[in-house]
PDB file of C-alpha atoms and ligand atoms in Angstrom:
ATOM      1  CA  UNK A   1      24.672   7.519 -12.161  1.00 52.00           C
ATOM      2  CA  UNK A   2      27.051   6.232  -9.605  1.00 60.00           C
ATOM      3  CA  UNK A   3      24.420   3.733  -8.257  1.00 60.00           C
ATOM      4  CA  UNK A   4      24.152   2.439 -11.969  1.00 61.00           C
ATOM      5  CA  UNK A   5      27.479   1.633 -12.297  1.00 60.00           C
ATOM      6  CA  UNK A   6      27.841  -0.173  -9.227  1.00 54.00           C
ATOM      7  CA  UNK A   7      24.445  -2.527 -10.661  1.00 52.00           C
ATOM      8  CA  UNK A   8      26.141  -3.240 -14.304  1.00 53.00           C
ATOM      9  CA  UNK A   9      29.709  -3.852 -12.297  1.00 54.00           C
ATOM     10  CA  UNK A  10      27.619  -6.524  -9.639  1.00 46.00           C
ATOM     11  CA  UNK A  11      25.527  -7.908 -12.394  1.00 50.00           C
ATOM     12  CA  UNK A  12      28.950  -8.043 -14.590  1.00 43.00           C
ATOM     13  CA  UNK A  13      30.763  -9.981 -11.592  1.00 42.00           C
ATOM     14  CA  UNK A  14      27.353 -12.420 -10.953  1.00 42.00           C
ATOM     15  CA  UNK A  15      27.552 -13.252 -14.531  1.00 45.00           C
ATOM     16  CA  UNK A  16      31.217 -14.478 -14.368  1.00 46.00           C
ATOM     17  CA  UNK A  17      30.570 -15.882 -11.179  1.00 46.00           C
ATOM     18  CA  UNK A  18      27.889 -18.615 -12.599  1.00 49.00           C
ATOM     19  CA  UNK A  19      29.838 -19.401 -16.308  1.00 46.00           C
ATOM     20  CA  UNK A  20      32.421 -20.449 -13.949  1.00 46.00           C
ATOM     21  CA  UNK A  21      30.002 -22.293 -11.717  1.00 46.00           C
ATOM     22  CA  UNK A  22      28.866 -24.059 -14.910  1.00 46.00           C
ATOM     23  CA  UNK A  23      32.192 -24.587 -16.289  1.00 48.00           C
ATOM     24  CA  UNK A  24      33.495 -26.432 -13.586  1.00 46.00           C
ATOM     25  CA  UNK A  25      30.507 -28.513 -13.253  1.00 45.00           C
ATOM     26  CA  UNK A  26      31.088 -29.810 -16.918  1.00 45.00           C
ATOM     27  CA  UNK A  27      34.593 -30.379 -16.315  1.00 48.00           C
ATOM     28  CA  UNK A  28      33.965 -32.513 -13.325  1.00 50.00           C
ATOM     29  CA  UNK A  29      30.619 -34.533 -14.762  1.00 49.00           C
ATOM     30  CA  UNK A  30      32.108 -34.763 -18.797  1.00 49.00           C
ATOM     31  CA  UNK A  31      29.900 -37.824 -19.228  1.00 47.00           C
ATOM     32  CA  UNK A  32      27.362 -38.023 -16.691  1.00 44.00           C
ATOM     33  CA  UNK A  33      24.696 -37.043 -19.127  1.00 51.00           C
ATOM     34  CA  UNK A  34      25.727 -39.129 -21.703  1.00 74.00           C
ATOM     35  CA  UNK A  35      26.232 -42.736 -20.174  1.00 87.00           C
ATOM     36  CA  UNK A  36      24.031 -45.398 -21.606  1.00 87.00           C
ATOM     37  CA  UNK A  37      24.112 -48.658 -19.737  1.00 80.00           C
ATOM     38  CA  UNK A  38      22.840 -50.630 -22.591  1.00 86.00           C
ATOM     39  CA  UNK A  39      25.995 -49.619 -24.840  1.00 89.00           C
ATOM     40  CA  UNK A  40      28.807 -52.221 -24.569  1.00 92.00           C
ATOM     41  CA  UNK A  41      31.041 -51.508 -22.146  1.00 95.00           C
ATOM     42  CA  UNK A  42      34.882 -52.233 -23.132  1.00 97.00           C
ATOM     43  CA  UNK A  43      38.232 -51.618 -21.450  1.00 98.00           C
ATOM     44  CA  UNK A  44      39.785 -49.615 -24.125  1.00 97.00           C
ATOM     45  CA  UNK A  45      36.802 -47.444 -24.668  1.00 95.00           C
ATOM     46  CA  UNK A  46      34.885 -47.390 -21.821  1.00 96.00           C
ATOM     47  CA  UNK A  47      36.723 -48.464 -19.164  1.00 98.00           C
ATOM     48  CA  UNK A  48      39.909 -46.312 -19.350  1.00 97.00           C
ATOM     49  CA  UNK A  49      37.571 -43.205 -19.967  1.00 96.00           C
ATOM     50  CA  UNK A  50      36.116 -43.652 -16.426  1.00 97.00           C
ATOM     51  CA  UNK A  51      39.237 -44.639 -14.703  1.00 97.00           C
ATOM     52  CA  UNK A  52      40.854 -41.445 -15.875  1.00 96.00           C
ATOM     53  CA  UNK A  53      38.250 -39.624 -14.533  1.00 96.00           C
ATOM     54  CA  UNK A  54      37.642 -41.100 -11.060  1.00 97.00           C
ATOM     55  CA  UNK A  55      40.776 -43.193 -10.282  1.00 97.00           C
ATOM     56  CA  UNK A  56      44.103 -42.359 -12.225  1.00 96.00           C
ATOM     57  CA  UNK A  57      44.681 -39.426 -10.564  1.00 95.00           C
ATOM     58  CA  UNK A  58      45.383 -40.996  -7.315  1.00 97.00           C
ATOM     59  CA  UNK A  59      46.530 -45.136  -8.683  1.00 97.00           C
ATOM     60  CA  UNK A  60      47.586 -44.546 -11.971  1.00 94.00           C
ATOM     61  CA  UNK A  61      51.299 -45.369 -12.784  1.00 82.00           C
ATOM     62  CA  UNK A  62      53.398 -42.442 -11.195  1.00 83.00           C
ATOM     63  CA  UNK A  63      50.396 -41.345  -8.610  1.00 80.00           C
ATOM     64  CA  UNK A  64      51.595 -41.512  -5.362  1.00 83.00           C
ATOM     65  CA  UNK A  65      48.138 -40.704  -3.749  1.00 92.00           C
ATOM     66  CA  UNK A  66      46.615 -44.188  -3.773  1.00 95.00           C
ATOM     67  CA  UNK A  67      47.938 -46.023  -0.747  1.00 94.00           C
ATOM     68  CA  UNK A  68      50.261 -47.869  -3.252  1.00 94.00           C
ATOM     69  CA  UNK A  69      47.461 -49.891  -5.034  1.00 95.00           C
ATOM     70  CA  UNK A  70      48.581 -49.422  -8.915  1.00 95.00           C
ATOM     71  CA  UNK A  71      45.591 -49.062 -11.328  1.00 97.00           C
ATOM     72  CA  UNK A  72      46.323 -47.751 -15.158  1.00 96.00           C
ATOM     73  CA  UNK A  73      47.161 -50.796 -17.311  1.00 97.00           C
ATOM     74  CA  UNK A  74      45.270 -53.664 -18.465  1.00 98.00           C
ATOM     75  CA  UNK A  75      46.822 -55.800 -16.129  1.00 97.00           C
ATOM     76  CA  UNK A  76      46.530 -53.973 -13.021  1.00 97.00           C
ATOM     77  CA  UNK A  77      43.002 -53.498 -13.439  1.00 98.00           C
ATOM     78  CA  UNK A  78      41.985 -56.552 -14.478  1.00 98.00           C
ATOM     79  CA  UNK A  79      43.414 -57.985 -10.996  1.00 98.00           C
ATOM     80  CA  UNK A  80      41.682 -55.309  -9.477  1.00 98.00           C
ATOM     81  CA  UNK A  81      38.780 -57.116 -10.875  1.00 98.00           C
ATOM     82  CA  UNK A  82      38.837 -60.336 -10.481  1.00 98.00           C
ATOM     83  CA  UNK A  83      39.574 -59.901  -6.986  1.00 98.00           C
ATOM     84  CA  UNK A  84      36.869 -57.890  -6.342  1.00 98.00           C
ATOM     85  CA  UNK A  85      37.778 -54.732  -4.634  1.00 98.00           C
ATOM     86  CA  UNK A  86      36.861 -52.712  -7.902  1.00 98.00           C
ATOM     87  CA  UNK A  87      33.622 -53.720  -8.417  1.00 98.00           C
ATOM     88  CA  UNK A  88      33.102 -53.371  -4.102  1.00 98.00           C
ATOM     89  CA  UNK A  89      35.226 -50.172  -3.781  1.00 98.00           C
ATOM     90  CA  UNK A  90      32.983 -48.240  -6.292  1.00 98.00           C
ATOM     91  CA  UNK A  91      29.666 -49.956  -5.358  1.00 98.00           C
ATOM     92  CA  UNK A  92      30.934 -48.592  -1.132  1.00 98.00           C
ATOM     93  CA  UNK A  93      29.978 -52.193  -0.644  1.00 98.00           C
ATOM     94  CA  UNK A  94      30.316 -52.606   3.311  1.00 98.00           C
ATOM     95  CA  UNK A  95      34.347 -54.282   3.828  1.00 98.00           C
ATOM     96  CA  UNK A  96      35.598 -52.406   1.116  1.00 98.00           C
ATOM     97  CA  UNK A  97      37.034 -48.312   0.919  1.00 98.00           C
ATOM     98  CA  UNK A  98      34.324 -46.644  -0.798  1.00 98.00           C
ATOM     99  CA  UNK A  99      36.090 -44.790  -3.856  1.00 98.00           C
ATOM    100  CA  UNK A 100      36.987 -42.810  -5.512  1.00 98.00           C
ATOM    101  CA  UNK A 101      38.399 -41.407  -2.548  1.00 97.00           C
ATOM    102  CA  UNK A 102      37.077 -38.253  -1.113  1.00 96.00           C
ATOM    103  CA  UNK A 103      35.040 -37.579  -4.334  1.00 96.00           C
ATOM    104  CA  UNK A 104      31.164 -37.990  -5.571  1.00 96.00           C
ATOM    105  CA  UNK A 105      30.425 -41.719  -5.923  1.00 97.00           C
ATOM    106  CA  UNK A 106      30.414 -42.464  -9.503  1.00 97.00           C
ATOM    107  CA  UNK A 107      26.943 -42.644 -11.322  1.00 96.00           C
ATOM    108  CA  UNK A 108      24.610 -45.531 -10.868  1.00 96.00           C
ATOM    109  CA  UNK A 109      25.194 -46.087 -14.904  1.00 96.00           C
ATOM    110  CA  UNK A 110      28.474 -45.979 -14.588  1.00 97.00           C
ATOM    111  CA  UNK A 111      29.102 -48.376 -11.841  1.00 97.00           C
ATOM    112  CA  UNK A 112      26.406 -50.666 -13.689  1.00 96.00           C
ATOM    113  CA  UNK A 113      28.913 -50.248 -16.786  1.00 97.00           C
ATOM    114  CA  UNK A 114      31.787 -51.050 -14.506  1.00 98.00           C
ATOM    115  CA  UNK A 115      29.939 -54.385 -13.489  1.00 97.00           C
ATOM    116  CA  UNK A 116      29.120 -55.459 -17.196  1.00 97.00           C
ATOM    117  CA  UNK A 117      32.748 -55.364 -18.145  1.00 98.00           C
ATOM    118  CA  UNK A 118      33.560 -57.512 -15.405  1.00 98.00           C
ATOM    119  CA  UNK A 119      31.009 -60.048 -15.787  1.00 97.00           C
ATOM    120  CA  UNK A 120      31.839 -59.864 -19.451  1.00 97.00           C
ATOM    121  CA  UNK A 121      35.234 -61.791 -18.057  1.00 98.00           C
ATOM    122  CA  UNK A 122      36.999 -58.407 -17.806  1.00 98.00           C
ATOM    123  CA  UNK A 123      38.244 -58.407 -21.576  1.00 98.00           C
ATOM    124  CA  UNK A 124      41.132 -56.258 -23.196  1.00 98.00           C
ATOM    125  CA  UNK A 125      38.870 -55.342 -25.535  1.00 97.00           C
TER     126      UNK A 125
HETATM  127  C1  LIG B 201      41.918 -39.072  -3.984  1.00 96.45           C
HETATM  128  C2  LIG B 201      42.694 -40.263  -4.247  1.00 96.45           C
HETATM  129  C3  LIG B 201      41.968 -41.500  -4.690  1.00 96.45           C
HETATM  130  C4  LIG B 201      41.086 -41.639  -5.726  1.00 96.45           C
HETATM  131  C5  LIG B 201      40.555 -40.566  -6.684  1.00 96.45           C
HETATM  132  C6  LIG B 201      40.758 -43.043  -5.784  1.00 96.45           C
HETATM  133  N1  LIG B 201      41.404 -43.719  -4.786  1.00 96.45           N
HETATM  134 FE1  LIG B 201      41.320 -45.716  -4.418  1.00 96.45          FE
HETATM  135  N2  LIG B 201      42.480 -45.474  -2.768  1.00 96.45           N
HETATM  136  C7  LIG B 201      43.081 -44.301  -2.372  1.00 96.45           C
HETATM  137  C8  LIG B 201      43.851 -44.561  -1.159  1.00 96.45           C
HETATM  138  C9  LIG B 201      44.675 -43.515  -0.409  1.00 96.45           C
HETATM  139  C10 LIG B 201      43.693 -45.928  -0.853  1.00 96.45           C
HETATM  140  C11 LIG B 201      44.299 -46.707   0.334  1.00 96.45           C
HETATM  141  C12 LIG B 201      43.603 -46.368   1.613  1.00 96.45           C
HETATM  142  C13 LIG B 201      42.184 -46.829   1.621  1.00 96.45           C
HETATM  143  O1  LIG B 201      41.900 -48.024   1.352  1.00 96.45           O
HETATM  144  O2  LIG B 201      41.317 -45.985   1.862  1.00 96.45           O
HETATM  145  C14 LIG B 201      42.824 -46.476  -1.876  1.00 96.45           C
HETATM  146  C15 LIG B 201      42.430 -47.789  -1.916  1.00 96.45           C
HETATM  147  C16 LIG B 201      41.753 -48.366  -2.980  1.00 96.45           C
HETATM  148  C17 LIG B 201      41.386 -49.768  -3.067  1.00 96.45           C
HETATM  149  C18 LIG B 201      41.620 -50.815  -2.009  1.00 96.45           C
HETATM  150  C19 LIG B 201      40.415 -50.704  -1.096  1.00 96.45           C
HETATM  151  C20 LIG B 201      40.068 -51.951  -0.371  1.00 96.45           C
HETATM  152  O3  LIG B 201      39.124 -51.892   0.446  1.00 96.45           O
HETATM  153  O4  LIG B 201      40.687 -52.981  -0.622  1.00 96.45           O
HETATM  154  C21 LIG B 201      40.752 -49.950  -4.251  1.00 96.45           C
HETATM  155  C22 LIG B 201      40.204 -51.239  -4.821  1.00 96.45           C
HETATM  156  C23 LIG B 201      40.686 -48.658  -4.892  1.00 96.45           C
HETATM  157  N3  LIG B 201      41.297 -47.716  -4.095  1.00 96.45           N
HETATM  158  C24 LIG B 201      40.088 -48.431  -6.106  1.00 96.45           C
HETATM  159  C25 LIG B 201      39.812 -47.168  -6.621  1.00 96.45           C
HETATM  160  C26 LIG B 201      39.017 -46.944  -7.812  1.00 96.45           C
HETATM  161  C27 LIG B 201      38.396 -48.040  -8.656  1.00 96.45           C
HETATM  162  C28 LIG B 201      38.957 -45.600  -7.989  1.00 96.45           C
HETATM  163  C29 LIG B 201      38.185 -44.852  -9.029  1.00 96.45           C
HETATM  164  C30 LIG B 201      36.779 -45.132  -9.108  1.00 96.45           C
HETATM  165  C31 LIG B 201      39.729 -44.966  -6.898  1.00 96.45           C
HETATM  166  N4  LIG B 201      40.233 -45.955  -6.107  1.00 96.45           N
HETATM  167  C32 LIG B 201      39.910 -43.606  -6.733  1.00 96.45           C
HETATM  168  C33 LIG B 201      42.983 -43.084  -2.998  1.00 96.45           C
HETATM  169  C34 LIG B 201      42.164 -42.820  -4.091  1.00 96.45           C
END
């Protein structure tokens, strides 16, 4: 009897051990399965998503994590890329900080997406 308690009680804590395995693994991939690099890629909607995920944290407006380069309106990162450390930063081209910082690299689809919005002329859209 005792040694069938103790099996329910470790299968009971293995069982809370992976839903919060897998929980956390959706929280920090939300849209890895779901990226399609032939869908248009805008700022407003595709853009922003990504940013908030993989960059605001540390640049956006009140962040004081990002070595004091401001991302998190249109303006700052359209700069960021037209003068081509967003596009090189992501990409961990060689002269640029590979980002995001300290994290996974983003996708391949979602640095391809990155790179259509910019050669789209980096619209407001
Ligand atoms: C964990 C915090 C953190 C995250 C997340 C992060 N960065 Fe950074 N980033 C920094 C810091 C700190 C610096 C300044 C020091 C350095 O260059 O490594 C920096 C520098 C940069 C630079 C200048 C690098 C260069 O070589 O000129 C760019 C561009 C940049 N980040 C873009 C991004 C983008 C785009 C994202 C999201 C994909 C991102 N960062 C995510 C912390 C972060």
């Amino acid at each position: 009897m005792k040694t069938k308690n103790i099996l329910t009680s470790i299968s009971i804590i293995l069982f809370f051990f992976s839903s919060c395995y897998y929980d956390k693994e959706d929280q920090l991939y939300p849209s890895s399965g779901i990226c399609d690099s032939t869908a248009p890629a805008t700022y407003a909607s595709t853009m922003v998503p990504l940013f908030q995920q993989y960059c605001y944290s540390c640049h956006g407006g009140t962040a004081s994590s990002g070595g004091g380069i401001l991302m998190g309106t249109y303006a700052t990162d359209k700069a960021m890329a037209l003068n081509g450390s967003l596009y090189g930063s992501i990409a961990h081209a060689s002269g640029y900080s590979p980002m995001p910082k300290g994290l996974n690299k983003m996708t391949d689809c979602q640095i391809s997406k990155v790179k259509k919005w910019i050669d789209g002329g980096s619209l407001n859209n």
